[in-house]
């Protein structure tokens, strides 16, 4: 069947301000899969996520990225979004003055246009937004408020998941969407993610904790350490990391470098 | 074509000739007290001369391009009724409109259904019929200002609005003073003069609009004097939508009595060169004053606001909030002075000016000045000059919005908080539309209004 990866990263090296952050990442994510990327602070997780979404401040030193078989790196951020890539931001941006509802309607309609679907009018969109808001237990008052403006940390994260469920991406990259959530919010976020799971879609979960993985079972867990994927494994790897921290990985790397 | 530009001496001589002609035209139809005031004003104008960039107040605004043009005094528009399309954009506004064309009173709408004791008339007509009403007010307040333009306005006083909101009256419907300029042939100058009196315990909203009916060159030199009586509430909006080849120089002067509340909101969208001076004096104890402003300039437009808030009595509160967007090679100037006189204790004054530069060639000079001569006061000011936030742009684009739409959305978002303070809905929506209509992706953003 369809054994072409949805996302394929080959030896990706990325620099910012002259400093190399990603030092050769190779990774393949197939349709239907959930991958989890774990790693200590500063290891490059967000950098990878932002590069995949098209952030222009990073310098690509080497490597390539294929999305559904196509060269991803030359595409603008908006083109990637329209083709089905979604990044849930670690730090969602506040946009005072623009209502959440308006913002999302504009976003959903550009994506729909790309997919050859008719645009939704205000009423149709409101109905859709209400339905999806219910799914992620997002308070309806947040729809009328300005995008993320004055939202609590948890509300911002929920809002990211809410956007994801509206945009129905093919490749969702969630950058620490589980951080700073209480257990109820975490459950809701997991629910949103699980609702998206589909044989044609893939999900990349960037996280520090295996907590979320109790609710969303990953197919593969990767450890990102100092800009490299140093270990990949099944979901047991997440448990092991939770238990032992990242120290032992550092030792392993040093050990293997010595031998 | 012959060169129409003037040197300094020619220009002085031209104004003298115009003044003599103007006096002749008015002849004996004018009360003696007004003739005397106008002549004194012209003498003051001659003594002051036009400002130069060497003067601190005009450091960033060089009026040389204005002085080079030989403006003639604008003639009245003879035809009645006025063409419907001139007024159509405002018919939906629930407001009393007083319409001026080329600085001359030209009609009102609706003509019935006015609150009975409200006086809102063209000054020239009132001068003929009841000059004694005007004598205590006309060419009185603003004259201590050492401005050549204010003096020139008085010297050439032609027409304008006289509005008196009677004691205790609460006007639900705003009064709209609409100044239309129709450019024909030689560039013309108008000197609109407005007097607004809000008597004790009254409440009203006045909108003063300057709108061009074409895209030619002309010069508006306006003066508006506002007196807010004890415990009265007055909101004054000045909406400047001159032609982008025009010059707009305006002075707004506000005096507030005890526990009066005044709002002045200056909206500047048009003109090649626009300069507005606003002076608010809190004369009475416990008066409150809000000065708001929004300016948007592009290409080579220059928009300058100079404001002075003078706290002359204790327990006064002032809030000033100006926001500006500068694109292309546009220049912005914001100069905000807060004076707290000795004895004006417990004054609480706050000033904020925020600017968004959309291009690396745009420029803004922002200058807060505090003169605090009392010791028990709270005064603060803050000014920012920034660009669109890259993180926010990326966030929008990562949701599928193209770069231009994202930029415009964030630009609108920048302006929205100040524009949303416009209490009169039709004006609020119109200002948003006037701006968004000019943007490539503005049509879709209109849903935000
Ligand atoms: N604009 C920048 N300029 C310089 N260095 C940067 C910049 N952005 C990120 N870095 C550096 O890149 C490294 C990786 O950062 P990144 O945010 O990708 O890490 P992370 O794995 O997401 O960390 P965290 O778990 O804290 O979110 C860090 O050392 C960080 O300081
Ligand atoms: Mg991160």
XYZ file of C-alpha atoms and ligand atoms in Angstrom:
740
model
C 0.000 0.000 0.000
C 1.074 3.559 0.520
C 4.561 3.139 1.915
C 5.874 6.548 0.997
C 6.672 8.609 4.096
C 4.480 11.660 4.618
C 7.492 13.431 6.061
C 11.034 12.541 5.302
C 13.957 14.472 6.748
C 17.419 13.677 5.455
C 20.544 14.838 7.226
C 19.078 18.230 8.087
C 21.545 20.754 9.453
C 20.260 24.141 10.583
C 21.993 27.223 11.867
C 20.857 30.402 13.554
C 23.087 33.396 14.225
C 26.045 31.367 13.046
C 25.385 28.636 15.583
C 24.488 25.158 14.443
C 21.394 23.929 16.275
C 20.349 20.898 14.254
C 23.356 18.805 13.404
C 22.097 16.229 10.944
C 18.567 14.995 11.554
C 17.220 12.024 9.662
C 13.673 10.945 10.245
C 10.798 9.356 8.334
C 7.169 9.586 9.412
C 4.627 7.451 7.569
C 0.932 8.131 7.162
C -1.050 6.870 10.122
C 1.883 7.105 12.512
C 2.369 9.036 15.698
C 5.956 9.948 16.514
C 7.120 11.470 19.721
C 10.254 13.576 19.948
C 11.671 14.002 23.411
C 14.768 15.762 24.572
C 16.208 18.090 27.172
C 15.840 21.874 27.072
C 17.718 23.492 24.245
C 18.239 20.277 22.324
C 16.610 21.728 19.203
C 13.032 20.410 19.316
C 11.332 23.736 18.646
C 13.914 24.606 16.036
C 12.989 21.466 14.128
C 9.277 22.217 14.459
C 9.691 25.819 13.292
C 11.863 24.829 10.349
C 9.214 22.331 9.253
C 6.547 25.039 9.444
C 8.671 27.383 7.339
C 10.144 29.900 9.753
C 12.542 31.947 7.664
C 15.033 33.051 10.294
C 16.812 29.704 10.240
C 19.573 28.951 7.815
C 19.494 25.531 6.226
C 23.096 24.405 6.013
C 22.517 21.001 4.504
C 19.957 18.304 3.986
C 16.495 18.038 2.571
C 12.931 17.590 3.674
C 10.285 15.844 1.620
C 6.615 16.278 2.371
C 4.443 13.758 0.602
C 7.332 13.279 -1.796
C 7.766 16.985 -2.551
C 10.605 19.286 -1.646
C 9.299 21.146 1.381
C 12.029 23.680 2.059
C 11.319 26.096 -0.814
C 7.641 26.398 0.184
C 6.381 29.457 2.051
C 4.822 28.921 5.490
C 1.344 29.620 4.104
C 1.794 27.133 1.294
C 2.809 24.452 3.780
C -0.221 25.241 5.900
C -2.511 25.044 2.896
C -1.020 21.705 1.969
C -1.849 20.362 5.378
C 1.035 21.031 7.736
C 0.019 22.358 11.119
C 2.259 23.485 13.935
C 0.851 23.898 17.414
C 3.193 26.518 18.849
C 5.039 26.053 22.102
C 4.365 29.751 22.689
C 1.189 30.752 20.831
C 1.241 34.390 19.750
C -1.272 36.937 21.004
C -3.005 39.080 18.387
C -5.015 41.769 20.152
C -7.634 43.352 17.929
C -8.398 40.279 15.815
C -11.097 37.966 17.071
C -10.337 34.284 17.289
C -13.381 33.500 15.215
C -12.440 35.881 12.420
C -8.834 34.696 12.399
C -9.799 31.049 12.184
C -12.434 31.615 9.557
C -9.820 33.304 7.380
C -7.436 30.411 8.000
C -9.986 27.680 7.393
C -11.182 29.314 4.197
C -7.701 29.639 2.693
C -7.102 25.976 3.428
C -10.499 25.018 2.012
C -9.826 27.017 -1.134
C -6.600 25.075 -1.628
C -8.505 21.824 -1.262
C -11.105 22.895 -3.804
C -13.859 23.212 -1.195
C -16.311 26.124 -1.092
C -15.588 28.844 1.466
C -17.697 28.896 4.612
C -19.760 31.952 5.388
C -19.940 33.445 8.866
C -22.921 31.333 9.940
C -21.556 28.067 8.614
C -18.212 28.726 10.195
C -19.750 29.603 13.527
C -21.620 26.317 13.557
C -18.446 24.405 12.752
C -16.417 26.330 15.328
C -19.003 25.647 18.032
C -18.961 21.945 17.302
C -15.166 21.742 17.413
C -14.963 23.949 20.492
C -17.166 21.479 22.286
C -14.860 18.649 21.325
C -11.857 20.294 22.971
C -13.979 21.792 25.758
C -12.954 25.299 24.758
C -15.089 27.913 26.427
C -17.235 29.518 23.723
C -16.473 32.984 25.037
C -12.915 32.468 23.816
C -14.172 32.410 20.228
C -15.196 36.053 20.395
C -12.072 37.190 22.205
C -8.953 38.371 20.395
C -6.572 35.586 19.375
C -4.827 34.301 22.521
C -5.059 37.788 24.012
C -5.075 37.448 27.761
C -5.666 33.687 27.529
C -4.221 31.589 30.336
C -1.430 29.188 29.435
C -3.871 26.291 29.362
C -6.375 28.227 27.243
C -3.704 29.011 24.698
C -2.799 25.358 24.379
C -6.423 24.354 24.039
C -6.840 27.030 21.407
C -3.988 25.488 19.426
C -5.682 22.112 19.521
C -8.945 23.772 18.608
C -7.289 25.328 15.554
C -5.854 21.962 14.639
C -9.217 20.257 14.735
C -10.676 23.000 12.538
C -7.880 22.888 9.975
C -7.720 19.084 9.844
C -4.060 18.887 8.867
C -2.351 15.903 7.284
C 0.775 16.453 9.315
C 0.344 17.898 12.785
C 3.415 18.918 14.760
C 2.654 19.679 18.383
C 5.397 21.528 20.200
C 4.953 20.879 23.913
C 1.227 21.323 23.746
C 1.068 19.217 26.909
C 3.326 21.431 29.017
C 1.731 23.380 31.814
C -1.610 21.604 31.585
C -3.545 20.145 34.452
C -4.745 16.590 34.063
C -8.196 17.566 32.759
C -6.767 19.821 30.096
C -4.240 17.162 29.189
C -7.028 14.644 28.686
C -8.846 17.096 26.437
C -5.749 17.771 24.381
C -5.224 14.037 24.006
C -8.813 13.669 22.922
C -8.267 16.278 20.218
C -5.176 14.486 19.014
C -6.812 11.080 19.004
C -9.783 12.447 17.091
C -7.377 13.539 14.378
C -5.703 10.140 14.071
C -6.331 8.697 10.680
C -4.509 6.295 8.322
C -3.753 9.234 5.978
C -2.455 11.564 8.646
C 0.611 11.704 10.800
C 1.313 13.364 14.110
C 4.594 14.470 15.646
C 4.420 15.112 19.371
C 7.220 17.098 20.871
C 7.178 16.664 24.609
C 9.231 16.602 27.758
C 7.086 14.163 29.618
C 5.630 10.791 28.856
C 2.403 11.877 30.638
C 0.654 12.716 27.366
C 1.792 9.399 25.941
C -0.453 7.650 28.468
C -3.338 8.965 26.423
C -1.857 9.058 22.944
C 0.176 5.981 22.170
C 3.112 6.775 19.903
C 4.402 4.368 17.302
C 7.952 5.645 17.598
C 9.791 7.659 20.239
C 12.924 9.629 19.323
C 15.395 11.259 21.617
C 16.780 14.559 20.360
C 19.993 15.484 22.085
C 22.204 18.402 21.150
C 20.741 18.681 17.653
C 20.854 14.972 16.842
C 18.453 12.087 17.131
C 20.517 9.853 19.347
C 18.029 7.113 20.034
C 14.739 5.854 18.645
C 12.489 3.166 19.979
C 8.989 2.137 20.900
C 6.789 3.675 23.559
C 8.811 1.958 26.316
C 11.607 4.408 25.552
C 9.426 7.246 26.816
C 8.899 5.446 30.098
C 12.580 4.794 30.440
C 13.361 8.477 29.840
C 10.789 9.508 32.380
C 12.346 7.236 34.946
C 16.012 7.862 34.334
C 16.124 11.338 32.806
C 18.458 12.224 29.978
C 21.720 11.743 31.879
C 22.138 8.128 30.894
C 21.762 9.033 27.237
C 24.574 11.529 27.563
C 26.717 8.823 29.110
C 25.826 6.399 26.353
C 26.868 8.923 23.725
C 30.112 9.682 25.464
C 30.648 5.962 25.942
C 30.090 5.193 22.280
C 32.329 8.081 21.268
C 35.159 6.579 23.378
C 34.914 3.088 21.980
C 3.856 76.904 -18.156
C 4.977 79.800 -16.060
C 6.449 79.139 -12.670
C 3.848 79.851 -10.028
C 6.138 79.580 -7.078
C 6.585 82.535 -4.787
C 9.461 83.870 -2.814
C 9.011 85.113 0.722
C 8.433 88.787 -0.115
C 5.959 88.072 -2.901
C 4.076 85.806 -0.596
C 3.756 88.498 2.141
C 2.643 91.003 -0.471
C 0.095 88.546 -1.832
C -1.501 88.049 1.581
C -1.634 91.839 2.046
C -3.396 92.277 -1.285
C -5.805 89.469 -0.465
C -6.542 91.007 2.890
C -7.348 94.395 1.352
C -9.604 92.706 -1.210
C -11.313 90.692 1.449
C -12.018 93.788 3.561
C -13.405 95.515 0.530
C -15.685 92.612 -0.270
C -17.078 92.482 3.231
C -17.512 96.256 3.161
C -19.913 97.617 5.729
C -21.724 94.298 6.123
C -19.566 93.376 9.045
C -19.825 94.600 12.652
C -17.135 97.064 13.647
C -15.896 94.897 16.505
C -15.161 92.059 14.094
C -13.406 94.326 11.608
C -11.206 95.567 14.448
C -10.406 92.028 15.594
C -9.615 90.876 12.087
C -7.336 93.831 11.468
C -5.535 93.223 14.733
C -5.155 89.596 13.691
C -3.678 90.528 10.352
C -1.203 92.848 12.059
C -0.283 89.938 14.343
C 0.181 87.676 11.354
C 2.502 90.189 9.729
C 4.492 90.611 12.904
C 4.845 86.860 13.452
C 5.554 85.779 9.899
C 5.257 82.167 8.844
C 7.113 79.679 11.026
C 10.385 78.181 9.889
C 12.099 74.900 10.841
C 14.423 76.937 13.008
C 11.574 77.306 15.469
C 11.369 74.424 17.918
C 7.635 73.977 17.327
C 8.189 73.503 13.613
C 11.468 71.660 13.675
C 10.226 68.575 11.834
C 7.573 70.211 9.672
C 8.845 72.431 6.936
C 6.004 74.427 5.423
C 8.066 75.737 2.516
C 6.033 73.693 -0.031
C 2.870 75.402 1.210
C 4.340 78.885 1.008
C 5.406 78.422 -2.577
C 1.810 78.114 -3.785
C -0.147 81.351 -4.464
C -3.502 80.372 -2.964
C -6.531 82.488 -3.739
C -9.459 82.782 -1.332
C -11.932 80.022 -2.100
C -15.260 81.051 -3.585
C -18.626 79.787 -2.401
C -20.409 77.069 -4.355
C -23.451 78.790 -5.866
C -25.686 75.882 -6.788
C -28.475 74.481 -4.653
C -29.322 71.844 -3.855
C -25.876 70.336 -3.401
C -25.225 67.279 -5.563
C -26.543 64.255 -3.781
C -23.361 62.232 -4.163
C -21.494 64.747 -1.995
C -23.710 63.955 0.944
C -24.669 60.366 0.226
C -21.858 58.847 2.319
C -23.261 60.553 5.434
C -26.981 60.099 4.947
C -26.939 56.905 6.944
C -25.335 58.618 9.898
C -27.872 59.538 12.490
C -26.516 63.078 12.881
C -27.349 66.735 12.292
C -25.209 67.812 9.387
C -24.039 71.343 8.743
C -22.426 71.378 5.339
C -19.786 73.835 4.194
C -18.406 73.947 0.678
C -15.088 75.712 0.153
C -15.377 77.165 3.628
C -18.823 78.719 3.103
C -21.973 77.465 4.773
C -24.009 75.596 2.166
C -26.889 73.915 3.944
C -27.984 71.493 6.558
C -29.742 68.183 6.857
C -32.136 67.221 8.150
C -33.591 70.689 8.430
C -36.305 69.889 10.942
C -36.289 67.791 14.085
C -33.560 69.792 15.896
C -33.684 70.025 19.662
C -35.428 73.379 20.129
C -32.829 75.256 22.157
C -29.822 74.007 20.259
C -28.047 76.651 18.237
C -26.016 75.273 15.313
C -25.571 77.744 12.483
C -23.180 79.118 9.945
C -21.211 81.988 11.471
C -21.572 84.331 8.485
C -25.356 84.113 8.541
C -25.433 84.580 12.289
C -23.221 87.661 11.939
C -25.878 89.252 9.782
C -28.805 88.290 11.929
C -27.652 88.183 15.527
C -24.058 89.412 15.761
C -24.463 90.059 19.502
C -24.486 86.289 20.078
C -21.063 86.005 18.490
C -19.387 89.079 19.876
C -18.312 87.555 23.208
C -16.909 84.437 21.517
C -15.624 85.068 18.041
C -11.871 85.587 17.644
C -11.397 85.623 21.402
C -9.973 82.430 22.928
C -7.406 81.270 20.457
C -5.836 84.658 19.956
C -3.277 84.442 22.710
C -1.583 81.652 20.795
C 1.377 83.020 18.948
C 0.541 81.210 15.770
C 0.710 82.926 12.415
C -1.839 80.472 11.042
C -4.378 81.193 13.770
C -3.906 84.915 13.144
C -4.333 84.385 9.420
C -7.503 82.424 10.034
C -8.954 85.284 12.087
C -7.899 87.918 9.587
C -9.648 86.077 6.763
C -12.550 84.852 8.846
C -15.183 83.819 6.365
C -17.501 81.258 7.840
C -17.683 78.221 10.028
C -20.030 76.745 12.588
C -21.311 78.255 15.771
C -22.697 75.565 18.041
C -24.187 76.217 21.435
C -25.507 73.303 23.442
C -27.848 74.850 25.954
C -27.560 74.327 29.658
C -28.630 70.863 30.732
C -29.327 69.626 27.200
C -28.273 66.084 26.394
C -27.889 65.574 22.656
C -28.284 61.952 21.694
C -27.511 62.759 18.065
C -24.083 64.022 17.076
C -23.619 67.273 15.178
C -21.566 66.823 12.050
C -19.733 69.827 10.642
C -18.832 68.734 7.159
C -16.279 70.839 5.305
C -16.125 69.836 1.670
C -13.535 71.252 -0.648
C -14.146 71.313 -4.336
C -11.007 72.103 -6.264
C -11.457 74.138 -9.395
C -8.752 75.924 -11.310
C -6.262 77.783 -9.174
C -5.404 76.375 -5.751
C -7.598 77.938 -3.102
C -7.384 78.509 0.627
C -10.189 78.310 3.176
C -10.105 79.541 6.749
C -12.915 77.723 8.575
C -13.569 78.974 12.070
C -15.745 77.069 14.523
C -16.954 77.972 17.956
C -18.454 75.289 20.164
C -19.973 76.110 23.511
C -21.192 73.337 25.744
C -23.091 75.008 28.528
C -23.308 73.788 32.092
C -24.449 70.159 32.484
C -24.928 69.657 28.776
C -23.721 66.700 26.791
C -22.968 66.415 23.080
C -20.811 64.954 20.353
C -19.427 67.088 17.533
C -17.746 65.669 14.473
C -15.738 68.043 12.356
C -14.831 66.547 8.969
C -12.583 67.868 6.248
C -13.187 66.044 3.011
C -11.978 66.624 -0.501
C -14.228 66.181 -3.504
C -11.253 65.718 -5.798
C -7.543 65.132 -5.632
C -6.218 68.613 -6.260
C -4.105 71.023 -4.315
C -5.613 73.456 -1.819
C -5.035 74.713 1.684
C -7.311 74.403 4.696
C -6.410 76.606 7.641
C -8.944 75.792 10.341
C -9.450 76.979 13.896
C -11.916 75.472 16.338
C -12.542 76.877 19.785
C -14.337 74.753 22.319
C -15.582 75.768 25.701
C -16.878 73.069 28.025
C -18.910 74.522 30.859
C -19.211 73.270 34.386
C -20.015 69.569 34.564
C -20.648 69.402 30.814
C -19.490 66.526 28.630
C -18.256 67.192 25.142
C -16.795 64.800 22.607
C -15.120 66.373 19.618
C -13.839 64.391 16.642
C -11.819 65.976 13.889
C -11.671 63.799 10.814
C -9.111 64.929 8.286
C -9.612 63.361 4.846
C -8.184 66.057 2.639
C -6.908 65.391 -0.838
C -3.427 63.927 -0.803
C -2.125 67.000 -2.559
C -3.662 69.369 -0.005
C -2.269 71.225 2.989
C -4.173 71.048 6.236
C -3.266 73.236 9.177
C -5.620 73.229 12.104
C -5.788 74.448 15.629
C -8.179 73.133 18.254
C -8.422 74.919 21.542
C -10.383 73.566 24.462
C -11.140 75.260 27.765
C -12.768 73.240 30.533
C -14.577 74.471 33.599
C -15.086 72.654 36.883
C -15.701 68.870 36.551
C -16.157 69.211 32.820
C -15.233 66.261 30.622
C -13.816 66.743 27.170
C -12.678 64.316 24.533
C -10.827 65.399 21.458
C -10.116 62.712 18.887
C -7.983 63.652 15.904
C -8.156 61.292 12.942
C -5.693 62.155 10.207
C -5.822 60.195 6.978
C -5.298 62.664 4.148
C -3.290 65.690 2.990
C 0.264 65.989 1.726
C 1.100 67.984 4.831
C -1.150 67.986 7.868
C -0.433 69.799 11.077
C -2.865 69.916 13.977
C -2.258 71.808 17.173
C -4.471 70.909 20.098
C -4.440 72.825 23.331
C -6.636 71.781 26.228
C -6.755 73.889 29.362
C -8.267 72.364 32.476
C -9.261 75.597 34.149
C -11.707 74.259 36.694
C -11.140 71.834 39.531
C -11.712 68.157 38.808
C -11.911 68.530 35.035
C -11.152 65.545 32.846
C -9.643 65.550 29.424
C -8.978 62.801 26.911
C -6.946 63.447 23.809
C -6.989 60.571 21.369
C -5.473 60.400 17.954
C -5.036 58.110 15.016
C -2.928 58.864 11.992
C -2.116 56.852 8.928
C 0.304 58.244 6.379
C 1.972 56.747 3.343
C 4.007 57.749 0.302
C 5.417 61.153 1.152
C 2.698 62.366 3.458
C 3.657 64.291 6.562
C 1.335 64.224 9.557
C 2.131 66.292 12.617
C 0.259 66.554 15.907
C 1.290 69.002 18.577
C -0.732 68.747 21.747
C -0.640 70.684 24.980
C -2.614 69.739 28.064
C -2.479 72.398 30.706
C -3.583 71.449 34.189
C -4.405 74.793 35.754
C -6.533 73.560 38.677
C -6.341 70.738 41.222
C -7.762 67.220 40.828
C -7.643 67.244 37.055
C -7.273 64.060 35.052
C -5.925 63.788 31.548
C -5.457 60.796 29.313
C -3.747 61.012 26.003
C -3.465 58.134 23.572
C -2.153 58.592 20.040
C -1.444 55.833 17.576
C 0.081 56.168 14.157
C 0.901 54.003 11.162
C 3.564 55.222 8.773
C 4.214 53.530 5.455
C 6.532 54.113 2.474
C 8.398 57.384 2.990
C 5.796 58.991 5.222
C 6.786 61.102 8.185
C 4.980 61.419 11.475
C 5.425 63.908 14.265
C 3.915 63.642 17.712
C 4.775 66.316 20.213
C 2.880 66.123 23.480
C 3.277 68.629 26.266
C 1.746 68.263 29.695
C 1.891 71.319 31.922
C 0.930 71.151 35.572
C 0.612 74.670 36.970
C 1.606 75.463 40.546
C -1.336 74.578 42.743
C -2.786 72.012 40.337
C -2.292 69.352 42.995
C -3.570 65.783 42.634
C -3.291 66.046 38.886
C -3.288 62.660 37.227
C -1.918 62.761 33.689
C -0.987 59.943 31.373
C 0.293 60.104 27.833
C 0.980 57.282 25.393
C 2.092 57.503 21.775
C 2.610 54.327 19.744
C 3.853 54.186 16.216
C 4.027 51.379 13.716
C 6.465 51.745 10.864
C 5.644 49.580 7.870
C 8.671 50.519 5.853
C 12.313 51.185 6.551
C 11.989 54.607 4.893
C 9.117 55.762 7.106
C 10.032 57.948 10.011
C 8.431 59.322 13.135
C 9.556 61.897 15.653
C 7.844 61.505 18.997
C 8.506 63.944 21.745
C 6.882 64.008 25.189
C 7.407 67.138 27.257
C 6.441 67.440 30.888
C 6.475 70.717 32.800
C 5.426 69.878 36.305
C 5.235 72.813 38.676
C 3.181 71.181 41.440
C 4.505 68.481 43.761
C 1.603 66.165 44.477
C 0.855 64.852 41.007
C 0.909 61.627 39.024
C 2.279 62.013 35.518
C 3.469 59.384 33.126
C 4.294 59.135 29.492
C 5.464 56.464 27.117
C 6.273 56.342 23.457
C 7.038 53.421 21.194
C 8.152 53.086 17.600
C 8.048 49.565 16.252
C 7.615 47.273 13.313
C 5.221 44.406 12.816
C 6.020 41.501 15.097
C 7.780 38.749 13.131
C 6.506 36.045 15.476
C 2.938 37.159 14.911
C 3.431 37.326 11.140
C 4.799 33.803 11.132
C 1.966 32.607 13.325
C -0.612 33.973 10.868
C 1.192 32.537 7.871
C 1.533 29.150 9.554
C -2.277 29.129 9.592
C -2.426 29.604 5.837
C -2.791 33.384 5.550
C -0.577 34.855 2.855
C 2.087 37.319 3.886
C 0.233 40.426 2.672
C -3.007 39.456 4.416
C -1.073 38.697 7.581
C 0.663 42.081 7.461
C -2.591 43.928 6.923
C -4.377 41.994 9.626
C -1.687 42.829 12.150
C -1.595 46.447 11.008
C -5.322 46.700 11.490
C -4.951 44.968 14.844
C -2.464 47.645 15.876
C -4.992 50.377 15.134
C -8.044 48.607 16.436
C -7.809 49.517 20.112
C -7.712 53.248 19.457
C -10.332 53.092 16.700
C -12.627 51.039 18.903
C -12.814 53.928 21.343
C -14.826 55.936 18.780
C -18.182 55.854 20.484
C -20.331 56.891 17.510
C -20.785 53.619 15.569
C -21.201 55.029 12.049
C -18.011 57.055 12.388
C -16.123 54.127 13.877
C -17.079 51.845 11.009
C -16.478 54.531 8.406
C -12.963 55.267 9.613
C -12.181 51.554 9.415
C -13.598 51.380 5.906
C -11.807 54.468 4.656
C -8.545 52.932 5.739
C -9.185 49.334 4.672
C -10.501 50.341 1.247
C -7.004 51.496 0.403
C -5.369 48.189 1.313
C -4.968 45.366 -1.240
C -6.522 42.773 1.094
C -8.642 45.269 2.993
C -11.960 44.032 1.665
C -11.801 40.830 3.665
C -10.635 42.677 6.763
C -13.801 44.780 6.759
C -15.508 41.928 8.557
C -13.466 42.940 11.568
C -15.174 46.329 11.771
N 17.098 33.120 17.590
C 18.056 32.375 18.174
N 19.312 32.845 18.258
C 20.274 32.126 18.853
N 20.072 30.919 19.383
C 18.847 30.405 19.333
C 17.777 31.094 18.723
N 16.682 30.320 18.809
C 17.057 29.220 19.455
N 18.357 29.254 19.773
C 19.131 28.240 20.490
O 18.920 27.014 19.864
C 18.937 25.965 20.813
C 17.736 25.070 20.605
O 16.560 25.785 20.944
P 15.122 25.128 20.834
O 14.166 26.156 21.196
O 15.015 24.475 19.514
O 15.206 24.026 21.957
P 14.069 23.085 22.560
O 14.581 21.719 22.450
O 12.780 23.390 21.920
O 14.066 23.543 24.061
P 12.846 23.610 25.112
O 12.690 22.224 25.627
O 13.344 24.523 26.169
O 11.659 24.121 24.400
C 18.988 26.619 22.169
O 20.322 26.550 22.643
C 18.612 28.028 21.898
O 19.214 28.906 22.792
Mg 10.988 24.131 22.562
